[in-house]
mmCIF file of C-alpha atoms in Angstrom:
data_model
loop_
_atom_site.group_PDB
_atom_site.id
_atom_site.type_symbol
_atom_site.label_atom_id
_atom_site.label_comp_id
_atom_site.label_asym_id
_atom_site.label_seq_id
_atom_site.Cartn_x
_atom_site.Cartn_y
_atom_site.Cartn_z
ATOM 1 C CA MET A 508 -64.649 -24.624 219.866
ATOM 2 C CA SER A 509 -62.435 -27.718 219.887
ATOM 3 C CA ASP A 510 -61.860 -29.542 223.157
ATOM 4 C CA THR A 511 -60.498 -32.878 224.366
ATOM 5 C CA ILE A 512 -62.194 -35.152 226.870
ATOM 6 C CA HIS A 513 -60.343 -37.868 228.776
ATOM 7 C CA ARG A 514 -61.645 -41.010 230.458
ATOM 8 C CA ASN A 515 -59.820 -43.709 232.434
ATOM 9 C CA PHE A 516 -60.648 -47.398 232.075
ATOM 10 C CA LYS A 517 -59.949 -50.247 234.507
ATOM 11 C CA GLN A 518 -59.488 -52.769 231.703
ATOM 12 C CA ILE A 519 -57.559 -52.299 228.460
ATOM 13 C CA GLU A 520 -60.204 -54.309 226.625
ATOM 14 C CA ASP A 521 -62.920 -51.863 227.724
ATOM 15 C CA ALA A 522 -60.883 -48.901 226.467
ATOM 16 C CA GLU A 523 -60.259 -50.668 223.158
ATOM 17 C CA SER A 524 -63.974 -51.422 222.815
ATOM 18 C CA ALA A 525 -64.845 -47.793 223.549
ATOM 19 C CA ARG A 526 -62.293 -46.653 220.954
ATOM 20 C CA ALA A 527 -63.793 -48.999 218.353
ATOM 21 C CA ALA A 528 -67.294 -47.725 219.165
ATOM 22 C CA LEU A 529 -66.154 -44.110 218.799
ATOM 23 C CA LEU A 530 -64.625 -44.855 215.411
ATOM 24 C CA ALA A 531 -67.780 -46.720 214.337
ATOM 25 C CA ALA A 532 -69.824 -43.682 215.415
ATOM 26 C CA GLY A 533 -67.861 -41.494 213.002
ATOM 27 C CA PHE A 534 -65.110 -39.983 215.120
ATOM 28 C CA HIS A 535 -61.941 -39.568 213.065
ATOM 29 C CA GLY A 536 -59.055 -41.895 213.943
ATOM 30 C CA SER A 537 -56.726 -38.984 214.634
ATOM 31 C CA ALA A 538 -59.245 -37.567 217.152
ATOM 32 C CA VAL A 539 -59.259 -40.713 219.306
ATOM 33 C CA GLN A 540 -56.107 -41.587 221.249
ATOM 34 C CA LEU A 541 -55.624 -44.616 223.505
ATOM 35 C CA ASN A 542 -52.786 -44.566 226.039
ATOM 36 C CA LEU A 543 -51.976 -47.506 228.266
ATOM 37 C CA HIS A 544 -50.933 -46.746 231.842
ATOM 38 C CA GLU A 545 -47.613 -48.247 232.819
ATOM 39 C CA THR A 546 -47.730 -50.849 235.548
ATOM 40 C CA ARG A 547 -44.937 -50.040 237.902
ATOM 41 C CA ALA A 548 -43.092 -52.912 239.440
ATOM 42 C CA GLY A 549 -43.124 -52.898 243.204
ATOM 43 C CA THR A 550 -39.795 -52.088 244.760
ATOM 44 C CA THR A 551 -38.692 -52.667 248.309
ATOM 45 C CA THR A 552 -38.983 -48.945 249.006
ATOM 46 C CA VAL A 553 -42.471 -48.647 247.504
ATOM 47 C CA ASN A 554 -43.650 -51.739 249.372
ATOM 48 C CA ALA A 555 -42.246 -50.413 252.654
ATOM 49 C CA VAL A 556 -43.981 -47.056 252.219
ATOM 50 C CA GLU A 557 -47.279 -48.749 251.291
ATOM 51 C CA ASN A 558 -47.006 -50.972 254.387
ATOM 52 C CA ILE A 559 -46.355 -47.955 256.613
ATOM 53 C CA MET A 560 -49.279 -46.037 255.096
ATOM 54 C CA ASP A 561 -51.553 -49.069 255.437
ATOM 55 C CA SER A 562 -50.663 -49.350 259.123
ATOM 56 C CA LEU A 563 -51.635 -45.691 259.667
ATOM 57 C CA THR A 564 -55.062 -45.975 258.097
ATOM 58 C CA PRO A 565 -58.177 -47.117 259.956
ATOM 59 C CA ASP A 566 -59.154 -50.744 259.892
ATOM 60 C CA ASP A 567 -61.345 -52.309 257.244
ATOM 61 C CA ALA A 568 -64.519 -51.553 259.223
ATOM 62 C CA ASP A 569 -64.947 -48.258 257.405
ATOM 63 C CA ASN A 570 -63.604 -49.431 254.013
ATOM 64 C CA THR A 571 -60.615 -47.076 253.998
ATOM 65 C CA ASP A 572 -57.871 -49.705 253.891
ATOM 66 C CA HIS A 573 -58.163 -50.187 250.156
ATOM 67 C CA GLY A 574 -56.369 -47.875 247.764
ATOM 68 C CA ALA A 575 -57.945 -46.171 244.801
ATOM 69 C CA PRO A 576 -58.464 -48.435 241.811
ATOM 70 C CA ARG A 577 -55.589 -48.418 239.347
ATOM 71 C CA HIS A 578 -56.599 -47.669 235.824
ATOM 72 C CA ALA A 579 -55.187 -49.575 232.871
ATOM 73 C CA ALA A 580 -55.803 -47.099 230.050
ATOM 74 C CA LEU A 581 -56.667 -43.502 229.203
ATOM 75 C CA LEU A 582 -58.833 -42.724 226.187
ATOM 76 C CA SER A 583 -58.825 -39.157 224.832
ATOM 77 C CA VAL A 584 -61.222 -37.794 222.238
ATOM 78 C CA ASP A 585 -61.082 -34.454 220.429
ATOM 79 C CA VAL A 586 -64.562 -32.986 220.075
ATOM 80 C CA ALA A 587 -65.660 -29.880 218.179
ATOM 81 C CA THR A 588 -69.251 -29.469 219.375
ATOM 82 C CA GLU A 589 -71.344 -30.051 222.454
ATOM 83 C CA MET A 590 -73.190 -32.767 220.542
ATOM 84 C CA GLU A 591 -69.922 -34.612 219.865
ATOM 85 C CA ARG A 592 -68.951 -34.199 223.520
ATOM 86 C CA GLU A 593 -72.207 -35.799 224.670
ATOM 87 C CA GLN A 594 -71.944 -38.600 222.121
ATOM 88 C CA ALA A 595 -68.326 -39.419 223.027
ATOM 89 C CA ASN A 596 -69.073 -39.253 226.740
ATOM 90 C CA THR A 597 -72.079 -41.567 226.382
ATOM 91 C CA ILE A 598 -70.032 -44.099 224.427
ATOM 92 C CA MET A 599 -67.142 -44.064 226.907
ATOM 93 C CA LEU A 600 -69.473 -44.354 229.911
ATOM 94 C CA ARG A 601 -71.080 -47.397 228.285
ATOM 95 C CA TYR A 602 -67.702 -49.143 228.473
ATOM 96 C CA GLY A 603 -66.867 -48.059 232.026
ATOM 97 C CA GLY A 604 -64.908 -44.885 231.378
ATOM 98 C CA VAL A 605 -64.538 -42.528 234.344
ATOM 99 C CA GLU A 606 -63.382 -38.930 234.345
ATOM 100 C CA ALA A 607 -59.630 -38.575 234.399
#
């Protein structure tokens, strides 16, 4: 049964390295897709909302003032078997991929 797994990467270079490793491991080029996340420019409205939300959250004592990390790229791999799934997952984890 064919399936697709997706992993986010903090750095574009890490996603590109994972893609290269997948291809070197025998995954077909059409089965591996790299998508870069768009970096949205901050607007006055977005900045105002972020400032309001930051003021409503607890202080830094409990580490909740920091937003979730923003990912730079999404790597998707089509897999046909459980063995391929494990192999692709292992390769992407090696380069810092996290579940999307």
